[in-house]
Amino acid sequence: MDRLSRISGRAIPFGAKNIDTDIIIPSKWLKTITREGLGEGAFETIRTEPGNVFDDPAYADAPILIAGDNFGCGSSREHAAWAILDLGIRAVIAPSYSDIFSGNAVKNGILPVVLPQEAVDRLLEIARDGHPIDVDLETQTVTTEFQDRFTFEIDPFRKHCLLNGLDEVALTLERQAAIGHFESQRASAQGWLAHGTNS
């Protein structure tokens, strides 16, 4: 997982509320065994609408998505986070998220920023006008060139994981020496566990 510290650039001014994971990535895309290419199916039903923000060239390669309340509700599919990441989005800003989506986002290197609705509305306005937004995880702030400054909270453990690019495998490997020491001591004290018993 890539480290994440600061994300700057244009933001996709989506803003819709109660977007569930089936809208983020329809179930027909869940047969894949790889994370790559899911961006093609991301927000598929919305992208059939003419003039949708996801296919607007003005927001091509935007690394930030501004969403509405209760983003990522519905099923627990991790493919939703994979699809958003495959679109190139590294931060989502919304008033609230489904707990499962929020956890999946962090595990895949996406920062879920929670801000009050008034702040989200202001950022939507700025994004629609084509101005960049800056999200700084270190300082836990979202800023604009118009002197807007919004602070957000994040669990310290999640912040640590994102800043250091640590997914669950990498977190385990951080403890490799301690795990090795434990296994060595266990083998000495209870060698029969490793070799089985003769009957």
PDB file of C-alpha atoms in Angstrom:
ATOM      1  CA  MET A   1       0.000   0.000   0.000  1.00  0.00           C
ATOM      2  CA  ASP A   2       1.370   3.440  -0.921  1.00  0.00           C
ATOM      3  CA  ARG A   3       2.025   5.963   1.833  1.00  0.00           C
ATOM      4  CA  LEU A   4      -0.461   8.798   2.069  1.00  0.00           C
ATOM      5  CA  SER A   5       0.386  12.154   3.589  1.00  0.00           C
ATOM      6  CA  ARG A   6      -1.010  14.901   1.410  1.00  0.00           C
ATOM      7  CA  ILE A   7      -3.447  14.927  -1.495  1.00  0.00           C
ATOM      8  CA  SER A   8      -3.830  18.027  -3.632  1.00  0.00           C
ATOM      9  CA  GLY A   9      -5.755  18.711  -6.798  1.00  0.00           C
ATOM     10  CA  ARG A  10      -9.207  19.001  -8.237  1.00  0.00           C
ATOM     11  CA  ALA A  11     -12.044  17.216  -6.515  1.00  0.00           C
ATOM     12  CA  ILE A  12     -15.029  15.460  -8.051  1.00  0.00           C
ATOM     13  CA  PRO A  13     -18.108  17.376  -6.790  1.00  0.00           C
ATOM     14  CA  PHE A  14     -20.462  14.432  -6.401  1.00  0.00           C
ATOM     15  CA  GLY A  15     -22.283  15.239  -3.170  1.00  0.00           C
ATOM     16  CA  ALA A  16     -25.048  12.625  -3.400  1.00  0.00           C
ATOM     17  CA  LYS A  17     -26.312  11.112  -0.133  1.00  0.00           C
ATOM     18  CA  ASN A  18     -26.803   7.449   0.802  1.00  0.00           C
ATOM     19  CA  ILE A  19     -24.614   6.098  -1.969  1.00  0.00           C
ATOM     20  CA  ASP A  20     -24.359   2.388  -1.280  1.00  0.00           C
ATOM     21  CA  THR A  21     -21.649  -0.016  -2.320  1.00  0.00           C
ATOM     22  CA  ASP A  22     -23.824  -1.425  -5.119  1.00  0.00           C
ATOM     23  CA  ILE A  23     -23.854   2.028  -6.708  1.00  0.00           C
ATOM     24  CA  ILE A  24     -20.107   2.394  -6.148  1.00  0.00           C
ATOM     25  CA  ILE A  25     -19.438  -0.960  -7.845  1.00  0.00           C
ATOM     26  CA  PRO A  26     -22.356  -3.081  -9.145  1.00  0.00           C
ATOM     27  CA  SER A  27     -22.452  -6.751  -8.146  1.00  0.00           C
ATOM     28  CA  LYS A  28     -21.682  -8.010 -11.663  1.00  0.00           C
ATOM     29  CA  TRP A  29     -18.133  -6.707 -11.154  1.00  0.00           C
ATOM     30  CA  LEU A  30     -17.557  -8.808  -8.029  1.00  0.00           C
ATOM     31  CA  LYS A  31     -16.497 -11.910  -9.965  1.00  0.00           C
ATOM     32  CA  THR A  32     -13.029 -10.533 -10.562  1.00  0.00           C
ATOM     33  CA  ILE A  33     -10.078 -11.907  -8.614  1.00  0.00           C
ATOM     34  CA  THR A  34      -7.943  -8.831  -9.148  1.00  0.00           C
ATOM     35  CA  ARG A  35      -8.237  -5.235  -7.958  1.00  0.00           C
ATOM     36  CA  GLU A  36      -7.111  -3.732 -11.257  1.00  0.00           C
ATOM     37  CA  GLY A  37      -9.690  -2.514 -13.738  1.00  0.00           C
ATOM     38  CA  LEU A  38     -12.540  -2.030 -11.285  1.00  0.00           C
ATOM     39  CA  GLY A  39     -12.470   1.719 -11.927  1.00  0.00           C
ATOM     40  CA  GLU A  40     -14.149   0.958 -15.248  1.00  0.00           C
ATOM     41  CA  GLY A  41     -17.244  -0.248 -13.379  1.00  0.00           C
ATOM     42  CA  ALA A  42     -17.145   2.362 -10.621  1.00  0.00           C
ATOM     43  CA  PHE A  43     -20.404   4.344 -10.390  1.00  0.00           C
ATOM     44  CA  GLU A  44     -21.530   2.584 -13.559  1.00  0.00           C
ATOM     45  CA  THR A  45     -25.235   3.415 -13.266  1.00  0.00           C
ATOM     46  CA  ILE A  46     -24.483   7.077 -12.606  1.00  0.00           C
ATOM     47  CA  ARG A  47     -22.091   7.195 -15.539  1.00  0.00           C
ATOM     48  CA  THR A  48     -24.880   6.215 -17.927  1.00  0.00           C
ATOM     49  CA  GLU A  49     -26.392   9.649 -17.288  1.00  0.00           C
ATOM     50  CA  PRO A  50     -25.312  12.366 -19.741  1.00  0.00           C
ATOM     51  CA  GLY A  51     -23.139  15.050 -18.184  1.00  0.00           C
ATOM     52  CA  ASN A  52     -22.234  13.043 -15.065  1.00  0.00           C
ATOM     53  CA  VAL A  53     -19.270  14.316 -13.027  1.00  0.00           C
ATOM     54  CA  PHE A  54     -17.325  11.056 -13.238  1.00  0.00           C
ATOM     55  CA  ASP A  55     -16.872  11.337 -17.004  1.00  0.00           C
ATOM     56  CA  ASP A  56     -16.482  15.103 -17.099  1.00  0.00           C
ATOM     57  CA  PRO A  57     -13.011  15.877 -18.532  1.00  0.00           C
ATOM     58  CA  ALA A  58     -12.728  18.771 -16.060  1.00  0.00           C
ATOM     59  CA  TYR A  59     -12.356  16.219 -13.254  1.00  0.00           C
ATOM     60  CA  ALA A  60     -10.209  13.666 -15.046  1.00  0.00           C
ATOM     61  CA  ASP A  61      -7.641  12.128 -12.688  1.00  0.00           C
ATOM     62  CA  ALA A  62      -9.020  14.084  -9.705  1.00  0.00           C
ATOM     63  CA  PRO A  63      -7.565  12.494  -6.537  1.00  0.00           C
ATOM     64  CA  ILE A  64     -10.392  13.660  -4.238  1.00  0.00           C
ATOM     65  CA  LEU A  65     -14.087  12.769  -4.188  1.00  0.00           C
ATOM     66  CA  ILE A  66     -16.613  14.929  -2.337  1.00  0.00           C
ATOM     67  CA  ALA A  67     -19.618  12.858  -1.369  1.00  0.00           C
ATOM     68  CA  GLY A  68     -22.799  13.150   0.665  1.00  0.00           C
ATOM     69  CA  ASP A  69     -23.951  11.800   3.997  1.00  0.00           C
ATOM     70  CA  ASN A  70     -23.821   8.034   4.682  1.00  0.00           C
ATOM     71  CA  PHE A  71     -21.388   7.278   1.852  1.00  0.00           C
ATOM     72  CA  GLY A  72     -20.568   3.601   1.339  1.00  0.00           C
ATOM     73  CA  CYS A  73     -23.647   2.190   3.077  1.00  0.00           C
ATOM     74  CA  GLY A  74     -25.053  -1.196   2.074  1.00  0.00           C
ATOM     75  CA  SER A  75     -23.055  -4.403   1.707  1.00  0.00           C
ATOM     76  CA  SER A  76     -19.549  -4.848   3.025  1.00  0.00           C
ATOM     77  CA  ARG A  77     -17.875  -5.461  -0.337  1.00  0.00           C
ATOM     78  CA  GLU A  78     -14.234  -4.389  -0.303  1.00  0.00           C
ATOM     79  CA  HIS A  79     -14.487  -4.037  -4.076  1.00  0.00           C
ATOM     80  CA  ALA A  80     -16.040  -0.598  -3.459  1.00  0.00           C
ATOM     81  CA  ALA A  81     -12.762   0.679  -2.035  1.00  0.00           C
ATOM     82  CA  TRP A  82     -10.797  -1.074  -4.778  1.00  0.00           C
ATOM     83  CA  ALA A  83     -12.930   0.572  -7.482  1.00  0.00           C
ATOM     84  CA  ILE A  84     -12.524   4.042  -5.997  1.00  0.00           C
ATOM     85  CA  LEU A  85      -8.767   3.553  -5.693  1.00  0.00           C
ATOM     86  CA  ASP A  86      -8.600   2.316  -9.293  1.00  0.00           C
ATOM     87  CA  LEU A  87     -10.214   5.607 -10.338  1.00  0.00           C
ATOM     88  CA  GLY A  88      -7.194   7.351  -8.787  1.00  0.00           C
ATOM     89  CA  ILE A  89      -9.070   8.701  -5.766  1.00  0.00           C
ATOM     90  CA  ARG A  90      -7.005   8.784  -2.557  1.00  0.00           C
ATOM     91  CA  ALA A  91      -9.333  10.844  -0.341  1.00  0.00           C
ATOM     92  CA  VAL A  92     -13.105  11.027   0.074  1.00  0.00           C
ATOM     93  CA  ILE A  93     -14.700  13.936   1.917  1.00  0.00           C
ATOM     94  CA  ALA A  94     -18.210  13.442   3.324  1.00  0.00           C
ATOM     95  CA  PRO A  95     -20.290  14.193   6.439  1.00  0.00           C
ATOM     96  CA  SER A  96     -20.439  10.488   7.358  1.00  0.00           C
ATOM     97  CA  TYR A  97     -19.642   6.975   6.144  1.00  0.00           C
ATOM     98  CA  SER A  98     -20.682   3.413   6.712  1.00  0.00           C
ATOM     99  CA  ASP A  99     -18.283   1.983   9.317  1.00  0.00           C
ATOM    100  CA  ILE A 100     -17.407  -0.980   7.108  1.00  0.00           C
ATOM    101  CA  PHE A 101     -16.683   1.175   4.068  1.00  0.00           C
ATOM    102  CA  SER A 102     -14.554   3.539   6.164  1.00  0.00           C
ATOM    103  CA  GLY A 103     -12.497   0.609   7.442  1.00  0.00           C
ATOM    104  CA  ASN A 104     -12.093  -0.877   3.966  1.00  0.00           C
ATOM    105  CA  ALA A 105     -11.042   2.503   2.609  1.00  0.00           C
ATOM    106  CA  VAL A 106      -8.220   2.894   5.132  1.00  0.00           C
ATOM    107  CA  LYS A 107      -7.049  -0.701   4.609  1.00  0.00           C
ATOM    108  CA  ASN A 108      -6.666   0.109   0.915  1.00  0.00           C
ATOM    109  CA  GLY A 109      -4.929   3.485   1.266  1.00  0.00           C
ATOM    110  CA  ILE A 110      -7.920   5.818   0.935  1.00  0.00           C
ATOM    111  CA  LEU A 111      -8.429   8.598   3.481  1.00  0.00           C
ATOM    112  CA  PRO A 112     -12.088   9.037   4.543  1.00  0.00           C
ATOM    113  CA  VAL A 113     -12.360  12.642   5.760  1.00  0.00           C
ATOM    114  CA  VAL A 114     -15.386  13.507   7.893  1.00  0.00           C
ATOM    115  CA  LEU A 115     -16.465  17.160   7.825  1.00  0.00           C
ATOM    116  CA  PRO A 116     -19.716  18.948   8.760  1.00  0.00           C
ATOM    117  CA  GLN A 117     -22.269  19.406   5.982  1.00  0.00           C
ATOM    118  CA  GLU A 118     -21.579  23.163   5.798  1.00  0.00           C
ATOM    119  CA  ALA A 119     -17.892  22.493   5.108  1.00  0.00           C
ATOM    120  CA  VAL A 120     -18.759  19.841   2.520  1.00  0.00           C
ATOM    121  CA  ASP A 121     -21.149  22.278   0.800  1.00  0.00           C
ATOM    122  CA  ARG A 122     -18.402  24.896   0.645  1.00  0.00           C
ATOM    123  CA  LEU A 123     -15.930  22.400  -0.826  1.00  0.00           C
ATOM    124  CA  LEU A 124     -18.506  21.277  -3.382  1.00  0.00           C
ATOM    125  CA  GLU A 125     -18.845  24.884  -4.505  1.00  0.00           C
ATOM    126  CA  ILE A 126     -15.083  25.276  -4.821  1.00  0.00           C
ATOM    127  CA  ALA A 127     -14.737  21.969  -6.691  1.00  0.00           C
ATOM    128  CA  ARG A 128     -17.524  22.882  -9.139  1.00  0.00           C
ATOM    129  CA  ASP A 129     -15.659  26.080  -9.948  1.00  0.00           C
ATOM    130  CA  GLY A 130     -12.590  24.009 -10.796  1.00  0.00           C
ATOM    131  CA  HIS A 131     -10.370  25.161  -7.947  1.00  0.00           C
ATOM    132  CA  PRO A 132      -7.986  22.735  -6.216  1.00  0.00           C
ATOM    133  CA  ILE A 133      -8.385  21.391  -2.703  1.00  0.00           C
ATOM    134  CA  ASP A 134      -5.599  20.332  -0.376  1.00  0.00           C
ATOM    135  CA  VAL A 135      -5.986  17.498   2.145  1.00  0.00           C
ATOM    136  CA  ASP A 136      -3.154  17.183   4.661  1.00  0.00           C
ATOM    137  CA  LEU A 137      -3.228  14.063   6.828  1.00  0.00           C
ATOM    138  CA  GLU A 138      -0.290  15.158   8.983  1.00  0.00           C
ATOM    139  CA  THR A 139      -2.081  18.312  10.153  1.00  0.00           C
ATOM    140  CA  GLN A 140      -5.572  16.828   9.658  1.00  0.00           C
ATOM    141  CA  THR A 141      -6.722  19.811   7.629  1.00  0.00           C
ATOM    142  CA  VAL A 142      -8.529  20.495   4.379  1.00  0.00           C
ATOM    143  CA  THR A 143      -7.629  23.866   2.856  1.00  0.00           C
ATOM    144  CA  THR A 144      -8.305  25.900  -0.281  1.00  0.00           C
ATOM    145  CA  GLU A 145      -6.670  28.837  -2.012  1.00  0.00           C
ATOM    146  CA  PHE A 146      -9.472  31.013  -0.605  1.00  0.00           C
ATOM    147  CA  GLN A 147      -8.215  30.636   2.973  1.00  0.00           C
ATOM    148  CA  ASP A 148     -10.801  27.994   3.858  1.00  0.00           C
ATOM    149  CA  ARG A 149      -9.413  25.718   6.571  1.00  0.00           C
ATOM    150  CA  PHE A 150     -11.326  22.764   7.964  1.00  0.00           C
ATOM    151  CA  THR A 151      -9.933  20.344  10.530  1.00  0.00           C
ATOM    152  CA  PHE A 152     -10.957  16.709  10.761  1.00  0.00           C
ATOM    153  CA  GLU A 153     -10.536  13.920  13.282  1.00  0.00           C
ATOM    154  CA  ILE A 154      -9.081  10.506  12.528  1.00  0.00           C
ATOM    155  CA  ASP A 155      -8.289   7.515  14.688  1.00  0.00           C
ATOM    156  CA  PRO A 156      -4.541   7.640  15.525  1.00  0.00           C
ATOM    157  CA  PHE A 157      -4.017   4.014  14.470  1.00  0.00           C
ATOM    158  CA  ARG A 158      -5.657   4.622  11.091  1.00  0.00           C
ATOM    159  CA  LYS A 159      -3.564   7.748  10.644  1.00  0.00           C
ATOM    160  CA  HIS A 160      -0.399   5.769  11.421  1.00  0.00           C
ATOM    161  CA  CYS A 161      -1.339   3.091   8.878  1.00  0.00           C
ATOM    162  CA  LEU A 162      -2.047   5.593   6.094  1.00  0.00           C
ATOM    163  CA  LEU A 163       1.047   7.713   6.741  1.00  0.00           C
ATOM    164  CA  ASN A 164       3.268   4.640   6.686  1.00  0.00           C
ATOM    165  CA  GLY A 165       1.508   2.686   3.949  1.00  0.00           C
ATOM    166  CA  LEU A 166       0.677  -0.215   6.248  1.00  0.00           C
ATOM    167  CA  ASP A 167      -1.995  -2.709   5.330  1.00  0.00           C
ATOM    168  CA  GLU A 168      -2.757  -5.742   7.515  1.00  0.00           C
ATOM    169  CA  VAL A 169       0.094  -7.806   6.044  1.00  0.00           C
ATOM    170  CA  ALA A 170       2.611  -4.998   6.528  1.00  0.00           C
ATOM    171  CA  LEU A 171       1.406  -4.477  10.109  1.00  0.00           C
ATOM    172  CA  THR A 172       2.056  -8.149  10.816  1.00  0.00           C
ATOM    173  CA  LEU A 173       5.514  -7.976   9.228  1.00  0.00           C
ATOM    174  CA  GLU A 174       6.360  -5.038  11.499  1.00  0.00           C
ATOM    175  CA  ARG A 175       6.166  -7.563  14.353  1.00  0.00           C
ATOM    176  CA  GLN A 176       8.182 -10.206  12.528  1.00  0.00           C
ATOM    177  CA  ALA A 177      11.033 -10.220  15.079  1.00  0.00           C
ATOM    178  CA  ALA A 178       8.644 -10.575  18.015  1.00  0.00           C
ATOM    179  CA  ILE A 179       6.680 -13.304  16.235  1.00  0.00           C
ATOM    180  CA  GLY A 180       9.904 -15.152  15.416  1.00  0.00           C
ATOM    181  CA  HIS A 181      11.061 -14.903  19.043  1.00  0.00           C
ATOM    182  CA  PHE A 182       7.736 -16.250  20.310  1.00  0.00           C
ATOM    183  CA  GLU A 183       7.753 -19.147  17.837  1.00  0.00           C
ATOM    184  CA  SER A 184      11.342 -20.017  18.779  1.00  0.00           C
ATOM    185  CA  GLN A 185      10.527 -20.058  22.498  1.00  0.00           C
ATOM    186  CA  ARG A 186       7.346 -22.043  21.928  1.00  0.00           C
ATOM    187  CA  ALA A 187       9.234 -24.624  19.882  1.00  0.00           C
ATOM    188  CA  SER A 188      11.796 -25.029  22.689  1.00  0.00           C
ATOM    189  CA  ALA A 189       9.194 -25.354  25.418  1.00  0.00           C
ATOM    190  CA  GLN A 190       6.592 -27.335  23.477  1.00  0.00           C
ATOM    191  CA  GLY A 191       8.430 -29.040  20.663  1.00  0.00           C
ATOM    192  CA  TRP A 192       5.875 -31.805  20.587  1.00  0.00           C
ATOM    193  CA  LEU A 193       3.396 -29.322  19.059  1.00  0.00           C
ATOM    194  CA  ALA A 194       5.558 -28.921  15.989  1.00  0.00           C
ATOM    195  CA  HIS A 195       6.412 -32.612  15.556  1.00  0.00           C
ATOM    196  CA  GLY A 196       3.216 -34.306  16.695  1.00  0.00           C
ATOM    197  CA  THR A 197       3.110 -37.349  18.945  1.00  0.00           C
ATOM    198  CA  ASN A 198       3.729 -40.992  18.245  1.00  0.00           C
ATOM    199  CA  SER A 199       0.984 -43.371  19.277  1.00  0.00           C
TER     200      SER A 199
END
